[in-house]
mmCIF file of C-alpha atoms in Angstrom:
data_model
loop_
_atom_site.group_PDB
_atom_site.id
_atom_site.type_symbol
_atom_site.label_atom_id
_atom_site.label_comp_id
_atom_site.label_asym_id
_atom_site.label_seq_id
_atom_site.Cartn_x
_atom_site.Cartn_y
_atom_site.Cartn_z
ATOM 1 C CA MET A 202 17.817 -21.558 20.127
ATOM 2 C CA MET A 203 19.002 -18.039 19.491
ATOM 3 C CA VAL A 204 18.066 -16.311 16.255
ATOM 4 C CA ARG A 205 21.300 -15.930 14.325
ATOM 5 C CA ALA A 206 19.871 -14.892 10.990
ATOM 6 C CA ARG A 207 20.459 -11.191 11.372
ATOM 7 C CA ALA A 208 24.190 -11.534 11.768
ATOM 8 C CA SER A 209 24.464 -13.991 8.914
ATOM 9 C CA GLN A 210 22.530 -11.768 6.546
ATOM 10 C CA ALA A 211 24.389 -8.544 7.106
ATOM 11 C CA GLY A 212 25.311 -8.161 3.431
ATOM 12 C CA TYR A 213 28.554 -7.013 1.858
ATOM 13 C CA PRO A 214 30.407 -4.312 3.860
ATOM 14 C CA SER A 215 30.485 -0.846 2.290
ATOM 15 C CA ARG A 216 33.133 0.846 4.423
ATOM 16 C CA ASN A 217 36.006 0.557 1.952
ATOM 17 C CA LEU A 218 36.119 1.841 -1.617
ATOM 18 C CA HIS A 219 35.533 -1.418 -3.440
ATOM 19 C CA GLY A 220 32.598 -2.129 -1.114
ATOM 20 C CA GLN A 221 31.093 1.236 -2.045
ATOM 21 C CA ILE A 222 31.553 0.374 -5.714
ATOM 22 C CA VAL A 223 29.777 -2.960 -5.191
ATOM 23 C CA HIS A 224 26.757 -1.231 -3.674
ATOM 24 C CA ALA A 225 26.698 1.625 -6.190
ATOM 25 C CA ILE A 226 26.758 -0.658 -9.232
ATOM 26 C CA GLY A 227 24.389 -3.140 -7.620
ATOM 27 C CA ARG A 228 21.801 -0.423 -6.996
ATOM 28 C CA GLN A 229 22.073 0.768 -10.596
ATOM 29 C CA ILE A 230 21.514 -2.738 -11.937
ATOM 30 C CA LEU A 231 18.559 -3.524 -9.694
ATOM 31 C CA ARG A 232 17.026 -0.118 -10.384
ATOM 32 C CA GLY A 233 17.272 -0.689 -14.134
ATOM 33 C CA ASP A 234 19.736 2.100 -14.888
ATOM 34 C CA LEU A 235 22.095 -0.592 -16.164
ATOM 35 C CA ARG A 236 20.162 -3.154 -18.187
ATOM 36 C CA PRO A 237 21.036 -6.754 -19.087
ATOM 37 C CA GLY A 238 23.666 -6.846 -21.815
ATOM 38 C CA GLU A 239 24.866 -3.288 -21.194
ATOM 39 C CA PRO A 240 28.504 -2.638 -20.270
ATOM 40 C CA VAL A 241 29.321 -1.656 -16.715
ATOM 41 C CA PRO A 242 30.946 1.808 -17.091
ATOM 42 C CA VAL A 243 33.193 1.620 -14.066
ATOM 43 C CA GLN A 244 36.383 2.873 -15.716
ATOM 44 C CA ARG A 245 34.688 6.066 -16.857
ATOM 45 C CA ASP A 246 32.598 6.822 -13.791
ATOM 46 C CA LEU A 247 34.780 5.860 -10.850
ATOM 47 C CA PRO A 248 38.125 7.436 -9.918
ATOM 48 C CA ALA A 249 39.247 4.182 -8.295
ATOM 49 C CA SER A 250 42.223 1.877 -8.609
ATOM 50 C CA ARG A 251 42.068 -1.134 -10.879
ATOM 51 C CA THR A 252 42.412 -3.367 -7.836
ATOM 52 C CA ALA A 253 39.297 -1.905 -6.185
ATOM 53 C CA LEU A 254 37.327 -2.165 -9.421
ATOM 54 C CA ARG A 255 38.464 -5.727 -10.010
ATOM 55 C CA GLU A 256 37.463 -6.794 -6.491
ATOM 56 C CA ALA A 257 34.066 -5.118 -6.853
ATOM 57 C CA ILE A 258 33.401 -6.892 -10.146
ATOM 58 C CA LYS A 259 34.290 -10.241 -8.545
ATOM 59 C CA VAL A 260 31.717 -9.671 -5.809
ATOM 60 C CA LEU A 261 29.014 -8.639 -8.285
ATOM 61 C CA ALA A 262 29.822 -11.642 -10.475
ATOM 62 C CA ALA A 263 29.401 -13.959 -7.483
ATOM 63 C CA LYS A 264 25.917 -12.497 -7.011
ATOM 64 C CA GLY A 265 25.106 -13.319 -10.634
ATOM 65 C CA LEU A 266 24.738 -9.674 -11.678
ATOM 66 C CA VAL A 267 27.664 -9.237 -14.073
ATOM 67 C CA GLU A 268 30.065 -11.277 -16.160
ATOM 68 C CA THR A 269 33.394 -10.434 -17.752
ATOM 69 C CA ARG A 270 34.397 -11.817 -21.138
ATOM 70 C CA PRO A 271 37.376 -11.185 -23.405
ATOM 71 C CA LYS A 272 36.837 -8.356 -25.908
ATOM 72 C CA THR A 273 33.329 -7.489 -24.648
ATOM 73 C CA GLY A 274 34.389 -6.487 -21.129
ATOM 74 C CA THR A 275 32.089 -6.510 -18.095
ATOM 75 C CA ARG A 276 28.371 -6.559 -18.813
ATOM 76 C CA VAL A 277 25.152 -6.951 -16.867
ATOM 77 C CA ARG A 278 23.765 -10.489 -16.934
ATOM 78 C CA THR A 279 20.152 -11.401 -17.652
ATOM 79 C CA ARG A 280 17.759 -11.472 -14.714
ATOM 80 C CA GLU A 281 17.597 -15.269 -14.767
ATOM 81 C CA ALA A 282 21.212 -15.357 -13.555
ATOM 82 C CA TRP A 283 20.686 -12.987 -10.605
ATOM 83 C CA ASN A 284 20.765 -14.438 -7.102
ATOM 84 C CA LEU A 285 17.470 -12.923 -5.978
ATOM 85 C CA LEU A 286 17.805 -14.265 -2.424
ATOM 86 C CA ASP A 287 21.211 -12.676 -1.884
ATOM 87 C CA PRO A 288 20.838 -10.174 1.003
ATOM 88 C CA ASP A 289 22.430 -7.330 -0.961
ATOM 89 C CA VAL A 290 20.399 -8.015 -4.100
ATOM 90 C CA LEU A 291 17.227 -7.941 -2.015
ATOM 91 C CA ALA A 292 18.291 -4.726 -0.284
ATOM 92 C CA TRP A 293 19.126 -3.024 -3.597
ATOM 93 C CA ARG A 294 15.812 -4.104 -5.039
ATOM 94 C CA GLN A 295 14.024 -2.757 -1.990
ATOM 95 C CA ALA A 296 15.831 0.606 -2.261
ATOM 96 C CA GLY A 297 14.461 1.005 -5.768
ATOM 97 C CA ALA A 298 10.850 0.334 -4.726
ATOM 98 C CA PRO A 299 10.338 -3.418 -5.176
ATOM 99 C CA PRO A 300 7.897 -4.147 -8.021
ATOM 100 C CA ARG A 301 4.604 -5.667 -6.964
ATOM 101 C CA PRO A 302 5.131 -8.910 -8.941
ATOM 102 C CA PHE A 303 8.326 -9.465 -6.947
ATOM 103 C CA LEU A 304 6.530 -8.857 -3.648
ATOM 104 C CA ARG A 305 3.752 -11.209 -4.733
ATOM 105 C CA SER A 306 6.358 -13.877 -5.438
ATOM 106 C CA LEU A 307 7.840 -13.375 -1.978
ATOM 107 C CA THR A 308 4.391 -13.662 -0.417
ATOM 108 C CA GLU A 309 3.654 -16.866 -2.332
ATOM 109 C CA VAL A 310 6.875 -18.407 -1.023
ATOM 110 C CA ARG A 311 6.024 -17.296 2.496
ATOM 111 C CA ASN A 312 2.569 -18.852 2.201
ATOM 112 C CA ILE A 313 4.181 -22.173 1.269
ATOM 113 C CA ILE A 314 6.822 -22.182 4.006
ATOM 114 C CA GLU A 315 5.614 -20.265 7.045
ATOM 115 C CA PRO A 316 2.348 -22.043 7.984
ATOM 116 C CA ALA A 317 4.161 -25.393 7.940
ATOM 117 C CA ALA A 318 7.031 -23.866 9.921
ATOM 118 C CA ALA A 319 4.583 -22.556 12.532
ATOM 119 C CA ALA A 320 3.047 -26.030 12.867
ATOM 120 C CA LEU A 321 6.481 -27.573 13.383
ATOM 121 C CA ALA A 322 7.329 -24.902 15.949
ATOM 122 C CA ALA A 323 4.146 -25.740 17.875
ATOM 123 C CA LYS A 324 5.195 -29.394 17.937
ATOM 124 C CA ARG A 325 8.902 -29.106 18.622
ATOM 125 C CA ALA A 326 9.888 -25.685 19.947
ATOM 126 C CA ARG A 327 11.942 -25.724 23.116
ATOM 127 C CA ALA A 328 11.432 -23.222 25.909
ATOM 128 C CA ALA A 329 14.310 -21.100 24.586
ATOM 129 C CA ASP A 330 12.753 -21.070 21.101
ATOM 130 C CA ILE A 331 9.399 -19.884 22.417
ATOM 131 C CA ALA A 332 11.164 -17.265 24.529
ATOM 132 C CA ALA A 333 12.851 -15.924 21.370
ATOM 133 C CA ILE A 334 9.484 -15.664 19.593
ATOM 134 C CA GLU A 335 7.931 -13.948 22.628
ATOM 135 C CA ARG A 336 10.851 -11.523 22.873
ATOM 136 C CA ALA A 337 10.469 -10.538 19.232
ATOM 137 C CA TYR A 338 6.732 -10.016 19.720
ATOM 138 C CA ARG A 339 7.306 -7.772 22.744
ATOM 139 C CA ASP A 340 9.826 -5.778 20.724
ATOM 140 C CA MET A 341 7.188 -5.356 18.000
ATOM 141 C CA GLU A 342 4.786 -3.935 20.582
ATOM 142 C CA ALA A 343 7.449 -1.564 21.910
ATOM 143 C CA ALA A 344 8.477 -0.403 18.421
ATOM 144 C CA MET A 345 4.971 0.291 17.154
ATOM 145 C CA PRO A 346 5.074 3.286 14.737
ATOM 146 C CA THR A 347 3.004 6.277 15.846
ATOM 147 C CA GLU A 348 2.219 9.737 14.524
ATOM 148 C CA ALA A 349 5.068 11.060 16.665
ATOM 149 C CA VAL A 350 7.487 8.271 15.678
ATOM 150 C CA ALA A 351 6.890 7.281 12.062
ATOM 151 C CA ASP A 352 10.081 5.246 11.594
ATOM 152 C CA VAL A 353 9.083 1.642 10.841
ATOM 153 C CA THR A 354 12.632 0.247 10.948
ATOM 154 C CA PRO A 355 12.644 -0.949 14.606
ATOM 155 C CA PHE A 356 9.231 -2.559 14.101
ATOM 156 C CA VAL A 357 10.380 -4.279 10.907
ATOM 157 C CA GLU A 358 13.521 -5.562 12.653
ATOM 158 C CA ALA A 359 11.418 -7.088 15.438
ATOM 159 C CA ASP A 360 8.822 -8.442 13.005
ATOM 160 C CA THR A 361 11.534 -10.124 10.929
ATOM 161 C CA ARG A 362 13.055 -11.677 14.045
ATOM 162 C CA PHE A 363 9.597 -12.989 14.995
ATOM 163 C CA HIS A 364 9.234 -14.865 11.720
ATOM 164 C CA ALA A 365 12.870 -16.007 11.645
ATOM 165 C CA ALA A 366 12.549 -17.369 15.191
ATOM 166 C CA ILE A 367 9.550 -19.455 14.130
ATOM 167 C CA LEU A 368 11.436 -20.829 11.136
ATOM 168 C CA GLN A 369 14.294 -21.789 13.439
ATOM 169 C CA ALA A 370 12.084 -23.290 16.165
ATOM 170 C CA GLY A 371 10.864 -26.310 14.201
ATOM 171 C CA GLY A 372 13.810 -28.543 14.978
ATOM 172 C CA ASN A 373 14.524 -29.055 11.282
ATOM 173 C CA ASP A 374 18.122 -28.428 10.227
ATOM 174 C CA ILE A 375 17.249 -27.737 6.594
ATOM 175 C CA LEU A 376 14.472 -25.324 7.554
ATOM 176 C CA GLU A 377 16.851 -23.561 9.939
ATOM 177 C CA GLN A 378 19.347 -23.114 7.108
ATOM 178 C CA MET A 379 16.531 -21.925 4.869
ATOM 179 C CA SER A 380 15.578 -19.308 7.453
ATOM 180 C CA ARG A 381 18.971 -17.698 6.979
ATOM 181 C CA VAL A 382 18.455 -17.603 3.226
ATOM 182 C CA VAL A 383 14.939 -16.129 3.355
ATOM 183 C CA TYR A 384 15.663 -13.717 6.216
ATOM 184 C CA ALA A 385 16.524 -10.837 3.907
ATOM 185 C CA ALA A 386 13.504 -11.651 1.746
ATOM 186 C CA LEU A 387 11.290 -11.505 4.821
ATOM 187 C CA ARG A 388 12.686 -8.106 5.679
ATOM 188 C CA VAL A 389 11.955 -6.728 2.207
ATOM 189 C CA SER A 390 8.376 -7.968 2.361
ATOM 190 C CA LEU A 391 7.767 -6.714 5.893
ATOM 191 C CA GLU A 392 9.363 -3.317 5.295
ATOM 192 C CA ALA A 393 7.139 -2.745 2.272
ATOM 193 C CA THR A 394 3.869 -3.713 3.982
ATOM 194 C CA SER A 395 4.701 -1.985 7.282
ATOM 195 C CA ARG A 396 4.777 1.384 5.489
ATOM 196 C CA ILE A 397 1.036 1.196 4.880
ATOM 197 C CA PRO A 398 -0.613 3.476 7.490
ATOM 198 C CA GLY A 399 -2.097 1.417 10.316
ATOM 199 C CA SER A 400 -0.726 -1.843 8.941
ATOM 200 C CA ALA A 401 1.750 -2.488 11.737
ATOM 201 C CA ARG A 402 -0.810 -2.030 14.507
ATOM 202 C CA ALA A 403 -3.416 -4.135 12.705
ATOM 203 C CA SER A 404 -0.931 -6.992 12.334
ATOM 204 C CA LEU A 405 -0.232 -7.363 16.057
ATOM 205 C CA PRO A 406 -3.323 -9.458 16.973
ATOM 206 C CA ARG A 407 -2.517 -11.858 14.133
ATOM 207 C CA HIS A 408 1.062 -12.224 15.300
ATOM 208 C CA ARG A 409 -0.227 -12.789 18.829
ATOM 209 C CA ALA A 410 -2.531 -15.546 17.552
ATOM 210 C CA VAL A 411 0.464 -17.329 16.017
ATOM 211 C CA LEU A 412 2.478 -16.956 19.216
ATOM 212 C CA ASP A 413 -0.381 -18.201 21.410
ATOM 213 C CA ALA A 414 -0.929 -21.267 19.220
ATOM 214 C CA ILE A 415 2.761 -22.180 19.296
ATOM 215 C CA ARG A 416 2.908 -21.662 23.040
ATOM 216 C CA ALA A 417 -0.208 -23.835 23.486
ATOM 217 C CA ARG A 418 1.355 -26.603 21.352
ATOM 218 C CA LYS A 419 -1.476 -26.482 18.796
ATOM 219 C CA PRO A 420 0.139 -27.188 15.376
ATOM 220 C CA ARG A 421 -3.012 -26.885 13.267
ATOM 221 C CA ARG A 422 -4.050 -23.675 14.979
ATOM 222 C CA ALA A 423 -0.544 -22.260 14.544
ATOM 223 C CA ALA A 424 -0.541 -23.076 10.819
ATOM 224 C CA GLU A 425 -3.982 -21.524 10.318
ATOM 225 C CA ALA A 426 -3.024 -18.391 12.262
ATOM 226 C CA MET A 427 0.142 -17.972 10.202
ATOM 227 C CA GLN A 428 -1.770 -18.532 6.976
ATOM 228 C CA ARG A 429 -4.236 -15.782 7.926
ATOM 229 C CA LEU A 430 -1.323 -13.473 8.688
ATOM 230 C CA VAL A 431 0.392 -14.127 5.346
ATOM 231 C CA HIS A 432 -2.896 -13.852 3.423
ATOM 232 C CA ARG A 433 -3.444 -10.446 4.993
ATOM 233 C CA ILE A 434 0.006 -9.395 3.793
ATOM 234 C CA ALA A 435 -0.837 -10.619 0.287
ATOM 235 C CA ARG A 436 -3.896 -8.357 0.217
ATOM 236 C CA LYS A 437 -1.735 -5.376 1.185
ATOM 237 C CA VAL A 438 0.739 -5.761 -1.684
ATOM 238 C CA ASP A 439 -1.400 -3.837 -4.178
ATOM 239 C CA VAL A 440 -1.592 -0.759 -1.927
ATOM 240 C CA ILE A 441 2.065 -0.561 -0.940
ATOM 241 C CA PRO A 442 3.383 3.019 -1.212
ATOM 242 C CA ARG A 443 6.139 3.397 -3.754
ATOM 243 C CA ARG A 444 9.633 4.387 -2.676
ATOM 244 C CA VAL A 445 12.259 5.292 -5.186
ATOM 245 C CA GLY A 446 15.952 5.286 -4.346
ATOM 246 C CA ARG A 447 18.284 7.372 -6.469
ATOM 247 C CA GLY A 448 22.002 7.870 -6.740
ATOM 248 C CA ASN A 449 24.678 6.873 -9.213
ATOM 249 C CA LEU A 450 28.204 5.620 -9.498
ATOM 250 C CA ARG A 451 29.692 9.072 -9.063
ATOM 251 C CA HIS A 452 28.254 9.230 -5.552
ATOM 252 C CA VAL A 453 30.804 6.671 -4.318
ATOM 253 C CA GLU A 454 33.031 8.549 -1.892
ATOM 254 C CA THR A 455 36.778 8.566 -2.491
ATOM 255 C CA LYS A 456 39.505 10.282 -0.487
ATOM 256 C CA ASP A 457 39.393 13.228 -2.883
ATOM 257 C CA THR A 458 35.619 13.670 -2.743
ATOM 258 C CA LYS A 459 35.608 13.216 1.031
ATOM 259 C CA SER A 460 38.248 15.958 1.385
ATOM 260 C CA LYS A 461 36.347 18.255 -0.961
ATOM 261 C CA ARG A 462 33.114 17.692 0.962
ATOM 262 C CA ARG A 463 34.794 18.607 4.238
ATOM 263 C CA ASN A 464 36.482 21.715 2.863
ATOM 264 C CA ASP A 465 33.630 23.084 0.786
ATOM 265 C CA SER A 466 30.809 23.760 3.204
ATOM 266 C CA THR A 467 28.907 25.775 0.612
ATOM 267 C CA VAL A 468 28.150 22.762 -1.551
ATOM 268 C CA LYS A 469 24.534 21.728 -1.178
ATOM 269 C CA PRO A 470 24.018 18.125 -0.044
ATOM 270 C CA ARG A 471 22.950 15.567 -2.626
ATOM 271 C CA PRO A 472 19.200 14.955 -2.363
ATOM 272 C CA THR A 473 18.315 11.549 -0.914
ATOM 273 C CA SER A 474 15.302 9.338 -1.405
ATOM 274 C CA SER A 475 12.587 9.311 1.178
#
C-alpha cells in the first residue's frame, strides 16, 4: 500500500491572488493578530478585487476561521469553531510557533492512536506496506541533520511518512482515512521536536525498534516500541525552541507590487522569520 497522505494533505494553493489572501489572513488569525470577534480588515489592507476577496473568505469560512453576517461583516470566529486538523490551519499554527499546550494535545492523541496502529501493522501489514515503512526509515537515515546541513525538513518529511505508513498498514479502512486527517498534525509535531539539537539522531534507534517489531510480526512489541517513541516526544515538548513567523496582509503580492519589486532593486527585502 503506497502512502498517499502527502498528496492529500497539500493544503490550499497559494499561487493565485485569492490563495495568497487565504494564507495571509489565516496566518494572522492563528498568530493572534486577528482575535475572535474582530473584523477581518480585507477591504482596507488588500488591493484586490471583490471576487478574490469573496473567494478567500469562503475558503476561510470552510475552515471554521471566519463568518460573515449582515451588518456586522466578516469576523473571526471563536477557537471552538476552528478546524484544528485542517492542513492549512496546522501549518499556520506551526508558522507562529505552536503553543506547548497544543503540542501536548497532539502528543496525547498520538499516544492513543499510534501504539495500537503499530500493533495492527505487525499483525496485518503486507510486504508492500512494510517496504513503505522501511523506505521511510532509510530516508530518515539519509536525511539526518548535521552541523554542516542543519535543515530538518527532509528528515521531518521522511519521519512523517514513516508514521503515516504505519497508520496505513493496519488493514483498517477507517484508520487509513484517519491517517490522512492526522498527517498534517504529525508533521507539526515532528517538525517542532526535530529542531531540538540531537533529537533527530536520538530518535532513530526507537524508530528502528518499531520497524523491527512490525517486520517480525510482534504486535505487543510494536505497540510498546511505539509507545516509548511517543513518550520520548512528549518529554521533549517543554524544551522545544520557539519559532515566530511574521508578516501581514500587505505582504500579499499583487501585479502592482510584483512589478514594483522587479523595478526597484534598491528596496531592501522584507525580513523573514527564521
